[in-house]
PDB file of C-alpha atoms in Angstrom:
ATOM      1  CA  MET A1202      35.990 -37.888  28.788  1.00 62.00           C
ATOM      2  CA  GLY A1203      32.003 -38.896  28.720  1.00 61.00           C
ATOM      3  CA  TYR A1204      32.699 -40.596  25.576  1.00 65.00           C
ATOM      4  CA  HIS A1205      35.754 -42.837  27.325  1.00 73.00           C
ATOM      5  CA  LEU A1206      33.812 -43.478  30.521  1.00 73.00           C
ATOM      6  CA  PRO A1207      32.943 -47.201  29.887  1.00 76.00           C
ATOM      7  CA  PHE A1208      36.715 -48.269  29.328  1.00 82.00           C
ATOM      8  CA  TRP A1209      37.749 -46.740  32.777  1.00 80.00           C
ATOM      9  CA  GLN A1210      34.697 -48.048  33.974  1.00 76.00           C
ATOM     10  CA  ALA A1211      35.692 -51.741  33.086  1.00 82.00           C
ATOM     11  CA  LEU A1212      39.196 -51.728  34.563  1.00 82.00           C
ATOM     12  CA  PRO A1213      39.495 -53.701  37.926  1.00 83.00           C
ATOM     13  CA  ALA A1214      38.759 -51.777  40.967  1.00 78.00           C
ATOM     14  CA  TRP A1215      38.520 -52.256  44.872  1.00 77.00           C
ATOM     15  CA  THR A1216      35.025 -52.176  46.751  1.00 76.00           C
ATOM     16  CA  PRO A1217      34.425 -48.502  48.199  1.00 74.00           C
ATOM     17  CA  GLY A1218      34.842 -48.525  51.923  1.00 73.00           C
ATOM     18  CA  SER A1219      35.158 -46.121  54.770  1.00 77.00           C
ATOM     19  CA  ALA A1220      38.159 -46.436  57.370  1.00 76.00           C
ATOM     20  CA  LEU A1221      34.813 -46.411  59.874  1.00 78.00           C
ATOM     21  CA  THR A1222      33.216 -49.276  58.511  1.00 80.00           C
ATOM     22  CA  TRP A1223      36.678 -51.495  58.903  1.00 79.00           C
ATOM     23  CA  PHE A1224      36.993 -52.689  62.320  1.00 78.00           C
ATOM     24  CA  PRO A1225      34.734 -53.445  65.013  1.00 82.00           C
ATOM     25  CA  SER A1226      34.253 -50.183  66.495  1.00 83.00           C
ATOM     26  CA  PRO A1227      34.103 -46.647  64.674  1.00 84.00           C
ATOM     27  CA  TYR A1228      35.998 -45.113  66.908  1.00 85.00           C
ATOM     28  CA  LEU A1229      38.800 -47.388  66.565  1.00 86.00           C
ATOM     29  CA  GLY A1230      38.906 -46.919  62.856  1.00 83.00           C
ATOM     30  CA  LEU A1231      39.004 -42.839  63.606  1.00 85.00           C
ATOM     31  CA  ALA A1232      42.026 -43.270  66.007  1.00 88.00           C
ATOM     32  CA  LEU A1233      43.617 -44.946  63.017  1.00 85.00           C
ATOM     33  CA  TRP A1234      42.856 -42.866  60.559  1.00 84.00           C
ATOM     34  CA  MET A1235      43.643 -39.292  62.677  1.00 87.00           C
ATOM     35  CA  GLY A1236      46.955 -41.291  63.219  1.00 88.00           C
ATOM     36  CA  LEU A1237      47.377 -41.956  60.000  1.00 84.00           C
ATOM     37  CA  LEU A1238      47.725 -37.994  58.648  1.00 84.00           C
ATOM     38  CA  ALA A1239      49.368 -37.257  62.013  1.00 89.00           C
ATOM     39  CA  ALA A1240      52.450 -39.855  60.564  1.00 89.00           C
ATOM     40  CA  LEU A1241      51.576 -38.432  57.184  1.00 84.00           C
ATOM     41  CA  TYR A1242      52.430 -34.986  58.882  1.00 85.00           C
ATOM     42  CA  LEU A1243      55.253 -35.547  60.352  1.00 89.00           C
ATOM     43  CA  GLY A1244      57.040 -37.718  57.363  1.00 88.00           C
ATOM     44  CA  VAL A1245      56.490 -34.730  54.931  1.00 85.00           C
ATOM     45  CA  SER A1246      57.650 -32.231  57.712  1.00 88.00           C
ATOM     46  CA  GLN A1247      60.796 -33.948  57.876  1.00 89.00           C
ATOM     47  CA  VAL A1248      61.202 -33.893  54.081  1.00 87.00           C
ATOM     48  CA  GLU A1249      60.737 -30.298  54.308  1.00 86.00           C
ATOM     49  CA  ARG A1250      63.321 -29.927  56.643  1.00 88.00           C
ATOM     50  CA  ARG A1251      65.819 -32.185  55.221  1.00 88.00           C
ATOM     51  CA  ARG A1252      65.319 -29.995  51.591  1.00 84.00           C
ATOM     52  CA  ARG A1253      65.148 -26.287  53.057  1.00 82.00           C
ATOM     53  CA  GLY A1254      66.508 -26.589  56.559  1.00 84.00           C
ATOM     54  CA  ARG A1255      63.125 -25.169  58.232  1.00 82.00           C
ATOM     55  CA  LEU A1256      59.701 -25.469  57.919  1.00 82.00           C
ATOM     56  CA  GLU A1257      56.660 -22.756  57.006  1.00 79.00           C
ATOM     57  CA  PRO A1258      55.089 -21.456  59.716  1.00 77.00           C
ATOM     58  CA  LEU A1259      51.567 -22.655  60.399  1.00 77.00           C
ATOM     59  CA  LEU A1260      51.014 -19.363  61.965  1.00 76.00           C
ATOM     60  CA  ARG A1261      53.037 -16.077  59.908  1.00 69.00           C
ATOM     61  CA  GLN A1262      54.992 -14.700  62.733  1.00 63.00           C
ATOM     62  CA  GLU A1263      54.751 -11.356  60.810  1.00 66.00           C
ATOM     63  CA  ALA A1264      51.748  -8.873  60.682  1.00 60.00           C
ATOM     64  CA  THR A1265      49.414  -9.302  58.239  1.00 66.00           C
ATOM     65  CA  HIS A1266      46.262  -7.778  56.839  1.00 66.00           C
ATOM     66  CA  PRO A1267      42.772  -9.601  56.930  1.00 66.00           C
ATOM     67  CA  LEU A1268      41.828  -8.761  52.988  1.00 66.00           C
ATOM     68  CA  PHE A1269      45.286  -8.202  51.448  1.00 65.00           C
ATOM     69  CA  GLY A1270      47.139 -11.017  53.444  1.00 66.00           C
ATOM     70  CA  PRO A1271      49.862 -12.404  53.184  1.00 72.00           C
ATOM     71  CA  TRP A1272      47.608 -15.156  54.757  1.00 76.00           C
ATOM     72  CA  SER A1273      48.787 -18.079  56.440  1.00 80.00           C
ATOM     73  CA  LEU A1274      48.794 -21.896  56.156  1.00 82.00           C
ATOM     74  CA  ALA A1275      46.505 -22.316  59.180  1.00 85.00           C
ATOM     75  CA  ALA A1276      43.644 -19.567  57.772  1.00 84.00           C
ATOM     76  CA  GLY A1277      43.643 -21.134  54.436  1.00 83.00           C
ATOM     77  CA  ALA A1278      42.833 -24.374  56.100  1.00 87.00           C
ATOM     78  CA  PHE A1279      40.599 -23.308  58.553  1.00 89.00           C
ATOM     79  CA  LEU A1280      38.561 -21.322  55.812  1.00 87.00           C
ATOM     80  CA  LEU A1281      38.880 -24.490  53.248  1.00 88.00           C
ATOM     81  CA  ALA A1282      37.320 -26.538  56.456  1.00 90.00           C
ATOM     82  CA  LEU A1283      34.753 -24.585  57.283  1.00 92.00           C
ATOM     83  CA  GLY A1284      33.969 -23.727  53.559  1.00 89.00           C
ATOM     84  CA  SER A1285      33.933 -27.845  52.862  1.00 90.00           C
ATOM     85  CA  LEU A1286      31.349 -28.114  56.062  1.00 91.00           C
ATOM     86  CA  LEU A1287      29.148 -24.749  54.733  1.00 92.00           C
ATOM     87  CA  LEU A1288      28.563 -26.529  51.542  1.00 90.00           C
ATOM     88  CA  LEU A1289      27.547 -29.971  52.718  1.00 89.00           C
ATOM     89  CA  LEU A1290      24.936 -28.693  54.874  1.00 91.00           C
ATOM     90  CA  LEU A1291      23.829 -26.375  52.756  1.00 89.00           C
ATOM     91  CA  GLN A1292      23.951 -28.930  48.849  1.00 87.00           C
ATOM     92  CA  GLY A1293      23.603 -32.121  51.192  1.00 86.00           C
ATOM     93  CA  ARG A1294      26.512 -33.689  49.557  1.00 85.00           C
ATOM     94  CA  PRO A1295      30.802 -32.932  49.831  1.00 86.00           C
ATOM     95  CA  TRP A1296      32.017 -29.822  48.149  1.00 89.00           C
ATOM     96  CA  GLY A1297      32.639 -30.695  44.547  1.00 89.00           C
ATOM     97  CA  VAL A1298      34.665 -28.828  41.549  1.00 91.00           C
ATOM     98  CA  THR A1299      34.878 -30.383  38.272  1.00 88.00           C
ATOM     99  CA  ALA A1300      31.549 -32.047  37.704  1.00 88.00           C
ATOM    100  CA  ALA A1301      30.735 -28.956  36.398  1.00 90.00           C
ATOM    101  CA  PHE A1302      33.399 -28.811  34.069  1.00 90.00           C
ATOM    102  CA  ALA A1303      31.725 -32.287  32.611  1.00 87.00           C
ATOM    103  CA  LEU A1304      28.163 -30.237  32.457  1.00 90.00           C
ATOM    104  CA  TRP A1305      29.441 -27.697  30.986  1.00 92.00           C
ATOM    105  CA  GLY A1306      31.138 -29.479  28.539  1.00 90.00           C
ATOM    106  CA  GLY A1307      28.826 -31.743  27.684  1.00 89.00           C
ATOM    107  CA  LYS A1308      26.152 -28.181  27.103  1.00 92.00           C
ATOM    108  CA  LEU A1309      28.852 -27.087  24.446  1.00 92.00           C
ATOM    109  CA  ALA A1310      29.140 -30.253  22.553  1.00 90.00           C
ATOM    110  CA  GLN A1311      25.514 -30.688  22.320  1.00 90.00           C
ATOM    111  CA  ALA A1312      25.075 -27.277  21.542  1.00 91.00           C
ATOM    112  CA  LEU A1313      27.708 -28.092  19.088  1.00 92.00           C
ATOM    113  CA  GLY A1314      25.320 -30.780  17.547  1.00 91.00           C
ATOM    114  CA  VAL A1315      27.390 -33.483  19.166  1.00 89.00           C
ATOM    115  CA  PRO A1316      24.845 -36.522  20.540  1.00 88.00           C
ATOM    116  CA  VAL A1317      26.128 -36.373  24.137  1.00 86.00           C
ATOM    117  CA  LEU A1318      23.175 -38.420  25.119  1.00 85.00           C
ATOM    118  CA  ASP A1319      24.537 -41.590  23.725  1.00 85.00           C
ATOM    119  CA  TRP A1320      27.461 -40.958  26.125  1.00 84.00           C
ATOM    120  CA  ALA A1321      27.747 -43.325  29.268  1.00 79.00           C
ATOM    121  CA  LEU A1322      28.193 -40.389  31.532  1.00 79.00           C
ATOM    122  CA  PHE A1323      25.039 -38.833  30.777  1.00 82.00           C
ATOM    123  CA  HIS A1324      23.285 -41.879  31.693  1.00 80.00           C
ATOM    124  CA  ASN A1325      23.083 -40.830  35.088  1.00 78.00           C
ATOM    125  CA  PRO A1326      19.937 -39.024  35.445  1.00 79.00           C
ATOM    126  CA  PRO A1327      21.327 -36.293  37.143  1.00 80.00           C
ATOM    127  CA  PHE A1328      23.584 -35.785  34.940  1.00 81.00           C
ATOM    128  CA  ALA A1329      20.821 -35.774  32.093  1.00 82.00           C
ATOM    129  CA  GLU A1330      18.629 -34.281  34.001  1.00 85.00           C
ATOM    130  CA  ARG A1331      20.969 -30.616  34.712  1.00 87.00           C
ATOM    131  CA  LEU A1332      22.083 -30.911  30.688  1.00 87.00           C
ATOM    132  CA  GLN A1333      18.325 -30.175  30.139  1.00 87.00           C
ATOM    133  CA  GLU A1334      18.688 -27.391  32.778  1.00 89.00           C
ATOM    134  CA  SER A1335      20.496 -23.411  33.395  1.00 90.00           C
ATOM    135  CA  VAL A1336      23.710 -23.801  34.693  1.00 91.00           C
ATOM    136  CA  LEU A1337      22.276 -21.338  37.674  1.00 91.00           C
ATOM    137  CA  ARG A1338      20.339 -24.505  38.523  1.00 90.00           C
ATOM    138  CA  ASP A1339      23.048 -26.203  39.090  1.00 91.00           C
ATOM    139  CA  ALA A1340      24.652 -26.297  42.561  1.00 90.00           C
ATOM    140  CA  THR A1341      27.976 -27.000  41.596  1.00 91.00           C
ATOM    141  CA  SER A1342      27.984 -25.099  38.793  1.00 94.00           C
ATOM    142  CA  VAL A1343      27.325 -22.018  41.010  1.00 93.00           C
ATOM    143  CA  THR A1344      29.810 -22.575  43.524  1.00 93.00           C
ATOM    144  CA  ASN A1345      32.587 -22.477  41.452  1.00 94.00           C
ATOM    145  CA  PHE A1346      31.611 -19.053  39.655  1.00 95.00           C
ATOM    146  CA  GLY A1347      31.780 -18.070  43.198  1.00 92.00           C
ATOM    147  CA  LEU A1348      35.247 -19.918  43.085  1.00 91.00           C
ATOM    148  CA  PHE A1349      36.776 -17.987  40.127  1.00 91.00           C
ATOM    149  CA  LEU A1350      35.112 -14.619  41.377  1.00 92.00           C
ATOM    150  CA  GLY A1351      36.980 -15.310  44.739  1.00 87.00           C
ATOM    151  CA  ALA A1352      39.844 -15.895  43.140  1.00 85.00           C
ATOM    152  CA  PHE A1353      39.586 -12.787  41.103  1.00 85.00           C
ATOM    153  CA  LEU A1354      39.281 -10.723  43.568  1.00 84.00           C
ATOM    154  CA  GLY A1355      41.728 -12.488  45.889  1.00 79.00           C
ATOM    155  CA  ALA A1356      44.960 -12.099  43.588  1.00 78.00           C
ATOM    156  CA  ALA A1357      43.333  -8.022  42.819  1.00 79.00           C
ATOM    157  CA  LEU A1358      43.634  -7.406  46.728  1.00 77.00           C
ATOM    158  CA  SER A1359      47.090  -9.098  47.519  1.00 72.00           C
ATOM    159  CA  GLY A1360      48.790  -6.659  44.297  1.00 72.00           C
ATOM    160  CA  SER A1361      49.680 -10.583  42.032  1.00 72.00           C
ATOM    161  CA  LEU A1362      47.234  -9.324  39.513  1.00 70.00           C
ATOM    162  CA  ARG A1363      48.493  -7.478  36.586  1.00 72.00           C
ATOM    163  CA  LEU A1364      47.201  -8.108  33.355  1.00 69.00           C
ATOM    164  CA  LYS A1365      50.057  -6.109  31.673  1.00 71.00           C
ATOM    165  CA  ASP A1366      52.168  -8.423  32.133  1.00 69.00           C
ATOM    166  CA  LEU A1367      49.792 -11.039  30.325  1.00 68.00           C
ATOM    167  CA  ARG A1368      51.520  -9.716  27.028  1.00 71.00           C
ATOM    168  CA  ARG A1369      54.892 -10.976  28.284  1.00 75.00           C
ATOM    169  CA  ILE A1370      53.810 -14.244  28.471  1.00 76.00           C
ATOM    170  CA  PRO A1371      55.985 -16.750  25.750  1.00 79.00           C
ATOM    171  CA  TRP A1372      53.143 -18.988  24.090  1.00 81.00           C
ATOM    172  CA  SER A1373      55.212 -21.810  25.177  1.00 79.00           C
ATOM    173  CA  THR A1374      54.287 -20.919  28.768  1.00 80.00           C
ATOM    174  CA  HIS A1375      50.390 -20.601  27.448  1.00 81.00           C
ATOM    175  CA  LEU A1376      50.462 -23.849  25.611  1.00 84.00           C
ATOM    176  CA  GLY A1377      51.997 -25.768  28.671  1.00 82.00           C
ATOM    177  CA  VAL A1378      49.249 -24.046  31.242  1.00 83.00           C
ATOM    178  CA  PHE A1379      46.454 -25.126  28.536  1.00 88.00           C
ATOM    179  CA  LEU A1380      47.350 -28.714  28.273  1.00 87.00           C
ATOM    180  CA  GLY A1381      48.295 -29.000  32.266  1.00 86.00           C
ATOM    181  CA  GLY A1382      44.742 -27.573  32.657  1.00 87.00           C
ATOM    182  CA  VAL A1383      43.382 -30.753  30.027  1.00 88.00           C
ATOM    183  CA  LEU A1384      45.308 -33.169  31.749  1.00 87.00           C
ATOM    184  CA  MET A1385      44.127 -31.983  35.309  1.00 87.00           C
ATOM    185  CA  GLY A1386      40.355 -31.906  34.317  1.00 87.00           C
ATOM    186  CA  TYR A1387      40.478 -35.114  32.240  1.00 87.00           C
ATOM    187  CA  GLY A1388      42.230 -36.967  35.471  1.00 87.00           C
ATOM    188  CA  ALA A1389      39.953 -35.290  37.701  1.00 87.00           C
ATOM    189  CA  ARG A1390      37.109 -36.594  36.344  1.00 83.00           C
ATOM    190  CA  LEU A1391      38.709 -40.240  36.318  1.00 84.00           C
ATOM    191  CA  ALA A1392      39.286 -40.064  40.182  1.00 84.00           C
ATOM    192  CA  GLY A1393      35.767 -38.713  41.081  1.00 81.00           C
ATOM    193  CA  GLY A1394      37.413 -34.902  41.973  1.00 86.00           C
ATOM    194  CA  CYS A1395      40.519 -32.776  42.247  1.00 89.00           C
ATOM    195  CA  ASN A1396      41.981 -31.936  45.192  1.00 88.00           C
ATOM    196  CA  ILE A1397      38.701 -30.699  46.832  1.00 90.00           C
ATOM    197  CA  GLY A1398      36.229 -33.103  45.759  1.00 88.00           C
ATOM    198  CA  ALA A1399      38.564 -36.124  45.865  1.00 89.00           C
ATOM    199  CA  TYR A1400      40.968 -35.567  48.311  1.00 89.00           C
ATOM    200  CA  LEU A1401      39.104 -33.019  50.475  1.00 88.00           C
ATOM    201  CA  GLY A1402      36.372 -34.961  50.677  1.00 87.00           C
ATOM    202  CA  GLY A1403      37.318 -38.552  50.629  1.00 86.00           C
ATOM    203  CA  THR A1404      40.080 -37.519  53.567  1.00 85.00           C
ATOM    204  CA  ALA A1405      36.763 -35.980  55.549  1.00 84.00           C
ATOM    205  CA  SER A1406      34.731 -38.488  54.961  1.00 83.00           C
ATOM    206  CA  PHE A1407      37.344 -41.434  56.217  1.00 83.00           C
ATOM    207  CA  SER A1408      37.518 -43.028  52.422  1.00 83.00           C
ATOM    208  CA  LEU A1409      40.531 -44.817  50.930  1.00 81.00           C
ATOM    209  CA  HIS A1410      40.457 -42.992  47.603  1.00 83.00           C
ATOM    210  CA  GLY A1411      41.670 -39.590  49.481  1.00 86.00           C
ATOM    211  CA  PRO A1412      44.810 -40.714  50.682  1.00 83.00           C
ATOM    212  CA  LEU A1413      45.573 -42.357  47.479  1.00 85.00           C
ATOM    213  CA  TRP A1414      44.412 -39.389  45.773  1.00 88.00           C
ATOM    214  CA  GLY A1415      46.910 -37.636  47.689  1.00 86.00           C
ATOM    215  CA  VAL A1416      49.990 -40.181  47.036  1.00 87.00           C
ATOM    216  CA  PHE A1417      49.424 -40.265  42.954  1.00 89.00           C
ATOM    217  CA  ALA A1418      48.967 -36.747  43.263  1.00 89.00           C
ATOM    218  CA  LEU A1419      52.127 -36.376  44.280  1.00 86.00           C
ATOM    219  CA  LEU A1420      53.716 -38.426  41.908  1.00 90.00           C
ATOM    220  CA  GLY A1421      52.247 -36.257  39.746  1.00 89.00           C
ATOM    221  CA  THR A1422      53.367 -32.941  40.994  1.00 87.00           C
ATOM    222  CA  ALA A1423      57.191 -34.481  41.009  1.00 87.00           C
ATOM    223  CA  LEU A1424      56.802 -35.210  37.230  1.00 88.00           C
ATOM    224  CA  GLY A1425      55.041 -31.262  36.345  1.00 85.00           C
ATOM    225  CA  VAL A1426      57.610 -29.670  38.549  1.00 86.00           C
ATOM    226  CA  ARG A1427      60.380 -31.073  36.541  1.00 86.00           C
ATOM    227  CA  LEU A1428      58.451 -30.299  32.982  1.00 82.00           C
ATOM    228  CA  ARG A1429      57.860 -26.445  34.102  1.00 81.00           C
ATOM    229  CA  PRO A1430      61.277 -25.099  32.922  1.00 82.00           C
ATOM    230  CA  VAL A1431      59.851 -26.551  29.549  1.00 77.00           C
ATOM    231  CA  CYS A1432      57.377 -23.841  29.393  1.00 72.00           C
ATOM    232  CA  ARG A1433      59.871 -21.210  30.899  1.00 71.00           C
ATOM    233  CA  LEU A1434      57.788 -21.905  34.213  1.00 74.00           C
ATOM    234  CA  GLU A1435      59.788 -21.041  37.386  1.00 73.00           C
ATOM    235  CA  ASN A1436      60.465 -23.534  39.927  1.00 74.00           C
ATOM    236  CA  GLU A1437      61.894 -22.196  43.991  1.00 67.00           C
ATOM    237  CA  GLY A1438      65.337 -21.620  43.970  1.00 58.00           C
ATOM    238  CA  GLY A1439      65.930 -20.954  39.874  1.00 51.00           C
ATOM    239  CA  SER A1440      64.672 -17.985  37.970  1.00 45.00           C
ATOM    240  CA  ALA A1441      62.199 -17.560  35.121  1.00 48.00           C
ATOM    241  CA  PRO A1442      63.983 -17.667  32.099  1.00 46.00           C
ATOM    242  CA  GLN A1443      63.018 -14.937  29.231  1.00 47.00           C
ATOM    243  CA  ALA A1444      61.144 -15.864  26.392  1.00 43.00           C
ATOM    244  CA  GLY A1445      64.252 -14.840  23.981  1.00 44.00           C
ATOM    245  CA  GLY A1446      68.125 -15.820  24.199  1.00 43.00           C
ATOM    246  CA  LYS A1447      70.488 -18.625  25.416  1.00 43.00           C
ATOM    247  CA  GLU A1448      68.207 -18.803  28.322  1.00 42.00           C
ATOM    248  CA  GLY A1449      65.240 -19.504  26.606  1.00 42.00           C
ATOM    249  CA  LEU A1450      66.668 -22.165  24.086  1.00 36.00           C
ATOM    250  CA  GLU A1451      68.608 -23.945  27.047  1.00 39.00           C
ATOM    251  CA  ALA A1452      65.109 -23.899  28.443  1.00 40.00           C
ATOM    252  CA  HIS A1453      63.299 -25.902  25.282  1.00 38.00           C
ATOM    253  CA  ARG A1454      65.954 -28.150  25.444  1.00 35.00           C
ATOM    254  CA  LEU A1455      65.247 -29.434  29.179  1.00 38.00           C
TER     255      LEU A1455
END
C-alpha cells in the first residue's frame, strides 16, 4: 500500500472538515449531527424489522455472565466508547488500529532488504521514526497486542474457541479469509482507518468521513455476504456447506 500511495493521493478529494465548523454555531452542527445519527438508527431499525420481523434487543432479557457472556449490544457499545475515550486521553489522539499493520509490514519488508524508506508512506516523519524503533514503543502496536489477547480470552471464556475445529475447515475457507483480510487491510489504510479509526473515530469527531466510510462499508458487506458461500462460510438462515459432496460442489458454483 505504501508503494501505491501517491496514485491514490493524486485522485480528487474533498477538503477535510467537521460538522462543528460547517455552521455559524457549533451547537447547531452538533444538533444536526445527532439528528443524522438518530435518522440512520431509525432507518436501519426499519430495515431489520421488515427483514427479520423483530429488532435485536439492545439489552438482553435473559441472565448473562459478566465474563462468559453472551453480552448485549448496549454493553459492547459502552465498552467501545469507554475504550475509545481512555485511549484518546492516554495517547492524545483517537483510537487507531491499522496504522500498526502498515508499520509491521514496513519493518518486515525492510528486514528483507526492500527500500521502504523510498515509499511515500514512510516519508511521513512519525512513520519513518517508528520504523527504526521497537514496535513496543508504538502505542498503536501495543494497543493491537492487547486487542489480540482480549479477543483470544473473550473467545475462550465464551466457549467458542475450539482449536480442534481448525482441522475441519476446508482450504477454500482459509483462502477466502486470507484474501478478505488482505483486502480489508488495504482498504482500511486507503480510507484512513478501519471501523475503529475511520468510522468510530470519524463519527465521534463529527467528521463526514465517518458516515461516508459506513455507507461504503455497508455496500462492501452486502457484496461480501453474497460471496461467503463460495468460501463455505455460513450465512444466516442457511447451513454451512461441508468440505465435500454435492453441497460443497454447489457452494463453489455460487
